[in-house]
XYZ file of C-alpha atoms in Angstrom:
706
model
C -99.074 77.558 -41.994
C -96.156 79.700 -42.771
C -95.789 80.640 -39.106
C -95.677 76.983 -38.122
C -92.959 76.212 -40.628
C -90.994 79.145 -39.425
C -91.177 77.864 -35.835
C -89.772 74.519 -36.817
C -86.885 76.136 -38.653
C -86.092 78.348 -35.683
C -86.147 75.359 -33.324
C -83.687 73.426 -35.556
C -81.387 76.437 -35.676
C -81.447 76.684 -31.892
C -80.827 72.928 -31.459
C -77.879 72.887 -33.870
C -76.425 75.836 -32.082
C -76.793 74.055 -28.749
C -75.109 70.872 -30.095
C -72.258 72.928 -31.352
C -71.732 74.710 -28.098
C -72.424 71.876 -25.514
C -69.594 69.084 -24.865
C -70.460 65.335 -24.508
C -70.467 64.001 -20.920
C -67.050 62.568 -19.709
C -66.958 59.508 -17.468
C -64.972 59.414 -14.233
C -62.862 56.247 -13.743
C -61.859 55.190 -10.218
C -59.787 52.258 -8.856
C -60.589 50.039 -5.863
C -58.536 49.608 -3.740
C -57.593 53.250 -3.756
C -54.191 52.791 -2.145
C -51.396 50.582 -3.438
C -52.293 47.288 -5.026
C -50.257 44.308 -3.795
C -49.213 41.273 -5.736
C -51.934 38.662 -5.608
C -54.850 41.128 -5.162
C -57.715 41.698 -7.634
C -58.581 45.235 -8.840
C -62.046 46.822 -9.442
C -62.484 49.761 -11.816
C -65.694 51.934 -11.587
C -66.952 54.110 -14.492
C -69.415 56.940 -13.558
C -71.242 59.589 -15.781
C -73.160 62.254 -13.838
C -76.212 64.220 -15.133
C -77.787 61.531 -17.260
C -79.135 58.102 -16.649
C -79.498 54.859 -18.536
C -75.852 54.426 -19.416
C -74.161 51.210 -20.322
C -70.367 51.079 -20.141
C -67.581 49.973 -22.433
C -64.115 49.003 -21.094
C -60.821 49.337 -22.911
C -57.223 48.220 -22.320
C -54.170 49.488 -24.119
C -52.098 46.705 -25.720
C -48.322 46.605 -26.292
C -48.731 48.486 -29.594
C -50.523 51.336 -27.718
C -53.832 50.420 -29.350
C -57.007 50.412 -27.287
C -59.019 47.225 -27.439
C -62.355 46.429 -25.850
C -62.475 44.309 -22.674
C -65.468 42.080 -22.035
C -66.577 39.378 -19.636
C -64.022 36.519 -19.648
C -61.942 34.183 -17.495
C -59.911 37.106 -16.174
C -62.538 39.895 -16.218
C -65.938 40.344 -14.547
C -68.241 43.106 -15.884
C -71.036 44.266 -13.580
C -72.779 47.308 -15.136
C -70.476 50.217 -14.146
C -67.632 48.073 -12.634
C -64.883 45.945 -14.121
C -63.132 43.492 -11.800
C -59.677 42.292 -12.895
C -58.804 39.018 -11.270
C -55.513 38.703 -9.345
C -53.627 36.655 -11.912
C -54.436 39.222 -14.663
C -53.341 42.283 -12.671
C -50.085 43.408 -14.259
C -48.027 46.368 -13.162
C -48.212 49.242 -15.711
C -51.352 48.073 -17.563
C -53.613 51.052 -18.663
C -57.438 51.040 -18.753
C -60.282 53.555 -19.687
C -64.048 53.493 -20.171
C -66.919 55.202 -22.069
C -70.722 55.255 -21.853
C -73.576 54.563 -24.307
C -77.399 55.096 -24.085
C -80.517 54.911 -26.325
C -81.738 58.466 -25.825
C -80.216 61.704 -26.885
C -76.574 61.885 -26.171
C -76.124 58.290 -27.201
C -72.414 58.209 -26.239
C -70.007 59.876 -23.876
C -66.418 60.894 -24.157
C -63.652 58.436 -23.104
C -62.610 58.645 -19.499
C -59.080 59.484 -18.514
C -57.001 56.277 -18.435
C -55.673 54.797 -15.232
C -52.361 52.953 -14.873
C -52.170 49.958 -12.506
C -49.361 50.195 -9.961
C -48.524 46.855 -8.271
C -46.473 46.802 -5.111
C -44.503 43.713 -3.969
C -45.736 41.984 -0.844
C -43.658 42.556 2.289
C -40.874 39.917 2.600
C -40.544 37.729 5.638
C -37.024 37.035 6.958
C -36.244 33.782 8.786
C -33.176 33.232 10.968
C -31.966 31.234 13.922
C -32.050 33.183 17.166
C -31.116 30.426 19.577
C -28.619 28.986 19.967
C -25.972 31.085 18.340
C -24.035 29.108 15.732
C -23.101 26.315 15.791
C -26.027 24.054 16.617
C -25.107 20.761 18.312
C -26.871 17.426 18.290
C -29.253 17.101 21.225
C -30.048 20.819 21.535
C -33.269 22.645 20.643
C -33.369 25.364 17.980
C -35.510 28.525 17.901
C -36.323 30.206 14.566
C -37.678 33.756 14.284
C -39.828 35.123 11.442
C -39.599 38.895 10.976
C -41.515 41.380 8.692
C -40.397 44.988 9.057
C -43.431 46.676 7.380
C -46.987 46.802 8.677
C -48.232 45.450 11.966
C -50.388 42.753 13.514
C -48.896 39.878 11.634
C -49.518 36.263 12.452
C -47.053 33.695 11.156
C -47.245 30.393 9.356
C -44.349 27.867 9.577
C -43.388 25.349 6.909
C -40.968 22.381 6.699
C -39.881 20.526 3.577
C -40.598 16.781 3.603
C -38.618 14.010 1.902
C -40.560 14.557 -1.354
C -39.472 18.235 -1.291
C -43.007 19.397 -0.536
C -43.578 22.229 1.914
C -45.897 21.172 4.721
C -47.413 23.371 7.394
C -45.934 23.030 10.895
C -48.141 23.761 13.880
C -47.982 23.404 17.632
C -47.119 19.768 18.370
C -45.031 17.438 20.533
C -41.839 18.555 18.844
C -42.743 22.163 17.951
C -43.646 25.200 20.056
C -45.162 28.211 18.236
C -44.997 31.565 20.032
C -46.202 34.266 17.649
C -43.067 35.078 15.584
C -40.867 32.211 16.895
C -40.825 28.472 16.294
C -38.910 26.262 18.735
C -37.889 22.847 17.434
C -37.262 20.507 20.325
C -34.033 18.464 20.505
C -35.411 15.170 19.152
C -36.769 16.868 16.013
C -33.614 18.833 15.180
C -32.189 17.119 12.099
C -29.153 18.343 10.227
C -30.057 19.955 6.904
C -33.854 20.130 7.440
C -35.157 23.217 5.481
C -37.733 25.573 7.106
C -39.438 28.808 5.976
C -42.256 31.136 7.136
C -44.891 33.612 5.908
C -46.974 36.351 7.522
C -50.767 36.834 7.439
C -53.011 39.751 8.685
C -56.564 41.016 8.600
C -55.862 44.239 6.656
C -54.137 44.757 3.399
C -51.668 43.347 2.577
C -53.169 40.171 3.919
C -50.057 38.014 3.344
C -46.326 38.466 2.997
C -43.935 36.785 0.644
C -42.421 33.502 1.813
C -39.200 33.920 3.717
C -35.813 32.609 2.799
C -35.260 28.901 3.487
C -33.113 28.042 6.509
C -31.477 24.588 6.681
C -30.595 23.508 10.204
C -26.753 23.295 10.549
C -26.349 20.613 13.184
C -22.846 19.691 14.347
C -22.116 16.402 16.059
C -21.245 16.647 19.727
C -17.578 16.168 20.581
C -16.715 12.490 21.026
C -15.413 11.123 24.291
C -12.858 8.291 24.117
C -12.362 5.955 27.062
C -9.181 3.925 27.619
C -8.163 1.659 30.482
C -4.749 1.081 32.048
C -3.661 -1.636 32.292
C -5.317 -3.202 29.253
C -6.730 -6.675 29.530
C -7.700 -8.547 32.667
C -6.617 -7.327 36.106
C -6.346 -9.348 39.231
C -8.446 -8.985 42.343
C -7.156 -6.066 44.401
C -5.319 -4.556 41.472
C -5.479 -0.884 40.556
C -7.200 0.219 37.333
C -7.274 3.729 35.823
C -9.924 4.829 33.315
C -9.090 7.843 31.140
C -11.752 9.928 29.346
C -10.423 12.137 26.545
C -12.360 14.797 24.585
C -10.237 16.431 21.913
C -12.244 19.634 21.290
C -13.271 22.450 23.627
C -12.219 22.754 27.262
C -13.461 23.096 30.857
C -15.089 19.679 30.849
C -16.494 17.917 33.869
C -16.316 14.146 33.475
C -19.177 11.789 34.279
C -18.374 8.095 34.845
C -20.984 5.391 34.236
C -21.035 1.692 35.023
C -23.076 -1.046 33.364
C -26.514 -0.034 32.124
C -26.930 2.732 34.698
C -27.849 6.137 33.284
C -26.782 7.770 36.547
C -23.117 8.598 36.927
C -21.259 6.554 39.547
C -18.692 9.348 39.847
C -17.930 12.864 38.625
C -14.532 14.550 38.429
C -12.842 17.680 37.161
C -9.960 15.577 35.844
C -10.286 13.050 33.052
C -9.108 10.019 35.062
C -11.057 7.705 37.336
C -9.083 5.181 39.384
C -10.436 1.998 40.906
C -7.946 1.360 43.705
C -8.814 -2.255 44.435
C -10.582 -3.985 41.562
C -13.253 -6.454 42.613
C -16.249 -6.271 40.271
C -16.077 -6.680 36.546
C -18.456 -4.659 34.396
C -18.685 -2.282 31.457
C -17.717 1.374 31.899
C -18.257 4.495 29.805
C -17.894 8.250 30.262
C -19.276 11.566 29.056
C -18.233 15.198 29.346
C -20.368 18.110 30.572
C -19.650 21.835 30.649
C -21.357 25.195 31.284
C -20.894 26.547 27.759
C -22.084 25.208 24.478
C -21.720 22.387 23.668
C -22.950 21.532 27.141
C -22.151 17.816 26.759
C -20.160 15.371 24.683
C -21.319 12.183 23.061
C -21.061 9.098 25.285
C -17.723 7.357 24.939
C -17.093 3.828 23.799
C -17.536 1.165 26.461
C -14.645 -0.760 27.966
C -15.042 -4.042 29.776
C -13.168 -4.479 33.013
C -12.352 -8.136 33.630
C -11.176 -9.069 37.128
C -9.418 -12.371 37.646
C -8.674 -14.168 40.849
C -4.928 -14.725 41.339
C -2.097 -13.176 39.306
C -0.252 -15.681 37.134
C 3.446 -15.566 36.350
C 4.609 -15.621 32.728
C 8.060 -16.999 31.913
C 10.023 -15.963 28.812
C 13.487 -16.970 27.596
C 15.989 -14.809 25.722
C 17.442 -15.017 23.134
C 15.215 -18.014 22.332
C 13.932 -21.298 23.713
C 16.529 -23.032 21.511
C 20.059 -21.811 22.203
C 23.541 -23.039 21.360
C 26.282 -24.102 23.689
C 28.348 -21.112 24.826
C 25.543 -18.527 24.500
C 24.151 -16.479 27.413
C 20.573 -17.327 28.463
C 18.188 -15.034 30.378
C 14.986 -16.239 32.078
C 12.437 -13.469 32.782
C 9.403 -13.707 35.061
C 6.539 -11.213 34.504
C 3.581 -10.912 36.888
C 0.729 -8.433 36.395
C -0.210 -7.783 40.009
C -2.355 -4.786 39.156
C -0.805 -2.828 42.021
C 2.538 -1.526 43.214
C 4.373 -4.298 44.971
C 7.741 -5.573 46.121
C 8.176 -9.033 44.674
C 10.477 -11.991 45.203
C 10.895 -14.314 42.214
C 11.638 -18.037 42.307
C 12.887 -20.139 39.397
C 12.317 -23.871 39.088
C 13.691 -26.549 36.812
C 11.588 -29.661 36.181
C 8.763 -28.197 38.339
C 10.020 -29.131 41.817
C 13.722 -28.236 41.866
C 14.365 -24.681 43.076
C 16.960 -23.258 40.758
C 17.317 -19.697 42.065
C 15.497 -16.969 43.988
C 15.935 -13.184 43.775
C 14.151 -9.809 43.870
C 14.922 -9.142 40.207
C 12.762 -10.375 37.363
C 15.631 -11.910 35.406
C 17.932 -14.853 36.042
C 20.938 -15.335 33.746
C 23.457 -18.114 33.211
C 26.400 -18.082 30.791
C 27.778 -19.985 29.036
C 24.913 -22.356 28.273
C 25.664 -26.078 28.288
C 23.619 -29.084 27.178
C 23.020 -29.803 30.881
C 20.934 -26.611 31.110
C 18.284 -28.123 28.834
C 14.966 -28.785 30.571
C 11.550 -27.412 31.600
C 11.533 -24.156 33.582
C 8.799 -22.364 35.577
C 8.713 -19.294 37.814
C 6.443 -17.776 40.469
C 6.374 -14.640 42.583
C 5.694 -13.602 46.143
C 4.106 -10.210 46.921
C 6.186 -9.417 50.008
C 4.207 -6.355 51.065
C 0.768 -7.973 50.766
C 1.759 -11.530 51.706
C 0.374 -12.815 48.424
C 1.579 -15.421 45.957
C 1.149 -15.676 42.222
C 0.217 -18.755 40.323
C 3.169 -20.624 38.870
C 3.910 -19.918 35.228
C 3.377 -22.430 32.481
C 6.468 -24.518 31.827
C 8.813 -23.359 29.066
C 11.281 -25.831 27.567
C 14.861 -24.693 27.069
C 16.926 -26.700 24.582
C 20.708 -26.290 24.448
C 22.482 -27.931 21.515
C 26.009 -27.923 20.180
C 27.062 -25.473 17.516
C 26.761 -26.640 13.884
C 29.814 -28.691 12.929
C 32.141 -27.730 10.089
C 33.597 -30.509 7.919
C 36.849 -29.927 6.013
C 37.860 -31.914 2.899
C 40.849 -31.517 0.570
C 41.086 -32.001 -3.189
C 43.155 -33.866 -4.264
C 43.343 -36.274 -1.384
C 46.743 -37.595 -0.294
C 50.161 -36.123 -1.145
C 50.471 -33.442 -3.836
C 53.517 -32.438 -5.836
C 55.218 -29.053 -5.763
C 53.404 -26.565 -7.970
C 50.073 -28.385 -7.927
C 46.835 -26.630 -6.973
C 45.105 -27.754 -3.760
C 41.536 -26.812 -2.749
C 40.208 -27.014 0.807
C 36.404 -27.174 1.159
C 34.572 -26.259 4.393
C 30.975 -27.527 4.606
C 28.380 -26.645 7.281
C 25.108 -28.464 6.712
C 22.738 -26.310 8.800
C 21.876 -22.599 8.543
C 23.164 -20.246 5.839
C 25.038 -16.981 5.134
C 28.300 -18.284 6.597
C 31.663 -16.555 6.366
C 34.498 -19.085 6.385
C 37.651 -18.758 8.512
C 40.727 -20.806 7.500
C 43.376 -21.829 10.039
C 46.836 -23.409 9.627
C 48.802 -25.390 12.188
C 48.371 -24.324 15.810
C 47.510 -20.725 14.969
C 44.290 -19.378 16.488
C 44.219 -16.468 14.041
C 42.715 -17.161 10.630
C 45.156 -17.150 7.727
C 42.289 -16.285 5.373
C 38.565 -15.446 5.319
C 36.126 -15.936 2.430
C 32.426 -15.715 1.598
C 32.674 -19.014 -0.300
C 33.429 -22.338 1.331
C 36.612 -23.076 -0.667
C 40.224 -22.014 -0.071
C 42.715 -22.726 -2.883
C 46.518 -22.950 -2.676
C 47.429 -22.244 -6.310
C 50.977 -23.656 -6.328
C 51.784 -25.936 -3.407
C 55.273 -25.637 -1.867
C 57.161 -27.024 1.132
C 56.017 -24.182 3.382
C 52.374 -25.149 2.701
C 52.830 -28.529 4.412
C 50.844 -28.385 7.647
C 47.539 -29.164 9.324
C 44.511 -27.115 8.263
C 41.059 -26.592 9.818
C 38.144 -24.211 9.315
C 35.218 -22.613 11.123
C 32.098 -20.698 10.063
C 30.948 -17.306 11.322
C 27.701 -15.404 10.628
C 25.725 -12.349 11.785
C 22.767 -14.327 13.141
C 22.396 -16.993 15.769
C 24.334 -19.242 15.836
C 27.139 -16.755 15.213
C 29.777 -19.460 14.777
C 30.189 -23.159 14.076
C 32.300 -25.715 15.845
C 35.874 -26.018 14.507
C 36.172 -28.578 11.731
C 38.292 -31.690 11.686
C 41.931 -31.159 10.715
C 43.449 -32.297 7.422
C 47.160 -32.704 6.773
C 48.631 -31.379 3.530
C 51.775 -33.237 2.330
C 53.791 -31.732 -0.555
C 56.284 -33.955 -2.472
C 59.085 -32.813 -4.755
C 59.455 -36.070 -6.832
C 57.734 -36.665 -10.158
C 55.618 -39.673 -11.032
C 57.653 -42.682 -12.130
C 55.405 -43.212 -15.152
C 54.179 -40.878 -17.903
C 51.755 -41.168 -20.813
C 52.983 -40.554 -24.353
C 50.438 -39.767 -27.085
C 50.979 -40.274 -30.827
C 50.168 -38.169 -32.732
C 51.115 -35.781 -29.885
C 48.251 -33.374 -29.902
C 45.110 -32.807 -27.820
C 42.583 -32.689 -30.726
C 41.856 -35.484 -33.256
C 39.478 -36.183 -36.135
C 37.089 -39.101 -36.154
C 38.469 -42.184 -37.956
C 42.045 -41.107 -37.032
C 44.247 -43.682 -35.269
C 45.819 -43.006 -31.874
C 48.631 -44.650 -29.909
C 48.967 -44.276 -26.121
C 52.192 -45.565 -24.476
C 53.240 -45.810 -20.846
C 56.896 -44.889 -20.317
C 58.969 -44.468 -17.168
C 62.339 -44.587 -15.481
C 62.017 -48.315 -14.769
C 60.619 -51.364 -16.465
C 57.186 -50.665 -17.967
C 55.906 -54.152 -17.209
C 52.520 -54.121 -15.482
C 51.564 -50.611 -16.565
C 48.201 -50.117 -18.131
C 46.463 -47.312 -19.996
C 43.231 -46.202 -18.360
C 40.655 -43.601 -19.219
C 37.528 -41.906 -17.881
C 34.586 -41.062 -20.177
C 31.107 -39.955 -19.269
C 29.516 -43.042 -20.804
C 31.940 -45.763 -19.631
C 33.299 -44.257 -16.405
C 36.808 -45.665 -15.590
C 37.972 -48.467 -17.877
C 41.175 -50.095 -19.140
C 42.340 -50.242 -22.732
C 41.848 -53.995 -22.576
C 38.111 -53.574 -21.942
C 37.461 -53.227 -25.676
C 37.935 -49.616 -26.740
C 41.593 -50.270 -27.799
C 44.083 -53.060 -28.427
C 46.941 -53.679 -25.978
C 50.509 -54.500 -26.946
C 52.771 -54.479 -23.919
C 52.304 -51.056 -22.276
C 50.916 -49.478 -25.480
C 47.218 -48.996 -26.240
C 46.252 -48.509 -29.886
C 42.939 -47.139 -31.223
C 42.556 -47.818 -34.924
C 39.537 -45.605 -35.625
C 38.579 -42.782 -33.278
C 35.003 -41.641 -32.627
C 33.587 -38.846 -30.497
C 32.932 -41.428 -27.744
C 36.733 -41.625 -27.251
C 36.737 -38.072 -25.845
C 37.973 -38.327 -22.251
C 40.838 -38.151 -19.777
C 43.656 -40.732 -20.202
C 46.517 -41.776 -17.898
C 48.954 -44.584 -17.138
C 48.856 -46.543 -13.928
C 51.422 -48.981 -12.490
C 50.717 -52.132 -10.546
C 51.686 -50.258 -7.360
C 49.006 -47.645 -8.066
C 51.352 -44.887 -9.233
C 49.611 -42.729 -11.845
C 50.982 -40.570 -14.610
C 49.965 -37.030 -15.320
C 46.572 -37.199 -17.083
C 45.996 -35.834 -20.571
C 42.811 -34.570 -22.133
C 41.937 -36.126 -25.521
C 39.029 -34.692 -27.556
C 37.677 -36.174 -30.792
C 35.580 -34.048 -33.152
C 33.536 -34.780 -36.256
C 34.241 -31.248 -37.501
C 36.382 -30.215 -40.461
C 39.079 -28.243 -38.546
C 41.212 -28.982 -35.476
C 44.048 -27.117 -33.779
C 47.413 -28.850 -33.629
C 48.026 -28.071 -29.956
C 50.485 -29.801 -27.559
C 48.973 -32.505 -25.394
C 51.447 -31.888 -22.518
C 52.315 -28.563 -20.819
C 55.056 -26.527 -22.487
C 58.142 -25.318 -20.634
C 58.996 -21.637 -20.319
C 61.338 -20.692 -23.175
C 59.951 -23.237 -25.677
C 58.723 -22.200 -29.110
C 55.035 -22.609 -29.867
C 53.913 -22.860 -33.481
C 50.165 -22.993 -34.043
C 48.774 -24.923 -37.001
C 45.315 -25.664 -38.342
C 44.705 -29.256 -39.494
C 41.919 -30.112 -41.961
C 39.902 -33.211 -42.586
C 40.215 -34.484 -46.168
C 39.963 -33.015 -48.641
C 42.351 -30.232 -47.647
C 41.421 -26.707 -48.797
C 43.453 -25.058 -51.527
C 43.890 -21.988 -49.341
C 45.598 -22.983 -46.075
C 45.615 -19.492 -44.598
C 43.887 -19.431 -41.194
C 43.455 -17.049 -38.244
C 44.520 -17.939 -34.703
C 42.874 -16.744 -31.478
C 43.810 -16.706 -27.819
C 40.970 -16.285 -25.327
C 38.797 -14.992 -28.179
C 41.289 -12.310 -29.351
C 42.929 -12.463 -32.778
C 46.700 -13.193 -32.710
C 49.046 -11.295 -35.021
C 51.373 -14.294 -35.420
C 51.027 -18.062 -35.287
C 54.467 -18.583 -33.745
C 55.484 -17.666 -30.188
C 59.275 -18.089 -30.027
C 59.728 -17.953 -26.258
C 56.645 -18.949 -24.301
C 56.025 -17.793 -20.721
C 53.305 -18.145 -18.125
C 51.496 -15.160 -19.691
C 50.956 -17.230 -22.864
C 48.712 -19.729 -21.075
C 45.138 -19.662 -22.332
C 42.469 -21.035 -24.644
C 43.533 -21.257 -28.301
C 41.636 -22.072 -31.475
C 41.930 -21.458 -35.224
C 39.482 -20.339 -37.874
C 39.465 -21.062 -41.616
C 37.363 -18.796 -43.870
C 35.781 -21.801 -45.638
C 36.000 -24.767 -43.265
C 35.048 -22.962 -40.056
C 36.500 -23.026 -36.518
C 38.316 -25.662 -34.508
C 37.433 -26.542 -30.892
C 39.327 -24.682 -28.171
C 42.280 -26.159 -26.297
C 44.032 -24.948 -23.156
C 47.786 -24.588 -23.588
C 49.627 -24.473 -20.266
C 53.189 -23.384 -19.524
C 55.315 -24.707 -16.620
C 58.388 -23.184 -15.049
C 61.882 -24.322 -15.868
C 62.432 -25.782 -12.373
C 59.065 -27.496 -12.153
C 58.775 -31.143 -13.033
C 56.119 -32.540 -15.307
C 54.379 -33.951 -12.285
C 53.410 -30.440 -11.243
C 50.787 -30.433 -13.987
C 48.202 -32.185 -11.851
C 44.679 -33.188 -12.730
C 43.248 -30.195 -10.852
C 45.709 -27.862 -12.573
C 44.584 -29.198 -15.942
C 40.895 -28.932 -15.121
C 41.189 -25.440 -13.635
C 42.588 -24.216 -16.935
C 39.914 -25.933 -18.981
C 37.083 -24.346 -16.926
C 36.868 -21.332 -19.254
C 36.747 -23.449 -22.406
C 33.966 -23.551 -24.945
C 30.821 -25.645 -24.386
C 32.498 -28.331 -26.495
C 35.087 -28.829 -23.722
C 32.506 -28.949 -20.918
C 32.389 -32.739 -21.253
C 36.141 -32.842 -20.646
C 35.736 -30.771 -17.467
C 33.135 -33.148 -16.071
C 35.140 -36.193 -17.141
C 38.311 -34.805 -15.603
C 36.677 -34.227 -12.193
C 35.044 -37.663 -12.163
C 38.242 -39.244 -13.420
C 40.257 -37.848 -10.578
C 37.713 -39.141 -8.072
C 37.632 -42.524 -9.841
C 41.431 -42.796 -9.724
C 41.253 -42.510 -5.949
C 38.602 -45.204 -5.738
C 40.311 -47.768 -8.018
């Protein structure tokens, strides 16, 4: 019994000693495939423990925190006893794995295997490029792409094209594609600018596929454009010569193909870009195209031109400077005929269709100066002397010759004028515009004056101004001149009117309700003289018509109103008129006491302001000439320089109307202060005097009519 117990103890001692001295088994971990792993491949790990059987295996993967965690069957892992398969999408470069074994008998576990690190190599890259033609690619040419992979051998190639939905679709041998191992030829009708293509390689051994290549978009350039022109343009006549010209702006060394109608076969080919039809007969459409030995080997077809061939050439008649000319101008008739060929021509000109007017070898027939007798219908025709041919007669063109526009000269005032009066000549031309006016005196053919306006004024008539006057218009456009006007005779008299008008109170301005006396005085008996006036409302009327009371040759107005504003004068039974005076009536509070008749040089002028009742306590007023303040109200010795528009201004009552004060020379009679002289001075007056201006002009005209 003791011996048996001792045996057991010895056996335990031996076993413990063996466990302390013998290591646990260590698995061996291998990787399949043994060589490099490529992107997209799965990996199989194998765990093997030699010397013992009955093992089951545990798999471990190191995480990002360097901790080992168990790996079991899952979506990405397949465990098959001693192997672990890692699917392709879970194979990550640098991941580390290890394994260990377990069993139910003694030595229930093994050591951990050495870890393995996964090394993933990129797939070989395919490169796609255009090998034919060399850049650029032109419309109508085929394109060859080449797919190249520099590593490994025995590749076959797949070709892809992107569709309109940006999806890559496989391209194979077809009507428009030719596949020859590593090249893809796209035939001309399938070559579209911008179409993207790419490729990829495949093989039996590892790696089985390559990466997709770069994408290549087809850069297609349009073929050079041919442009066709024809000379001459428009219809040609039978037998005429026509030249077609084909122009291609880019590249050089073109051969030119010429096509007619719908034919696809050239009717002619030339090294030059012109094609001449010597004797046109058929009309049709023509187009051209260029061809050459280098790329691009052809151009685009040109535009089409239509050649129209007509029977007989027709003459065309034109008239210069116009179909309507003026007497005295030069007229040129021109005959144009498009023969369509070089020719020597004889031209014939006809008036009223059947009357031969002239014949010559030049295209133009000229006559100068034109007269009204040249008016009529003209035609022309031509004879081709060299080819014994005749043109059709031209359409008739009507030439009209008229007289130049007529100038009409009038004088204001009409009839004799007195020394010192102003006379205005007026030249009127009814038609056309932009005239310059030439003024002539007596028998002179040289103008005494020229103006842009149609009036010519003699400011102070004298004996030397007595003569005949006429005018004429000139301009830069046709007609360049008018006919001379009628002549007018200017007569200047030195005597004064036999009758004059006296005004009481003797001033030009009056208040309403004032009384006014107008008397006709003269060198002879005043019997038969009457006071007349012109107002805008009543025209010309006598004192006896109701606006005043007549006593002998005196007209009295008991109560003035603004309607009495007008021009007044005396007139004898023989029609002799006095110098007119301008009377203005205002309903204002202030008037200027200004002389009603012209002053004489050397007189003293004292200006006064008159006030409507009640008079202001302060009678101090300011006096103005032509709008400028005067420093004094008295001018001791008046001269012509003192003429102007005068008015006064009171600080409380306001301003008076304006009156023109005129000054005559010492040797000039009162008669020299004519109606026109008066009105010309009033022209610059205030708007209040505008009525007087209008009345004065109409009055003068009315005096001549009554």
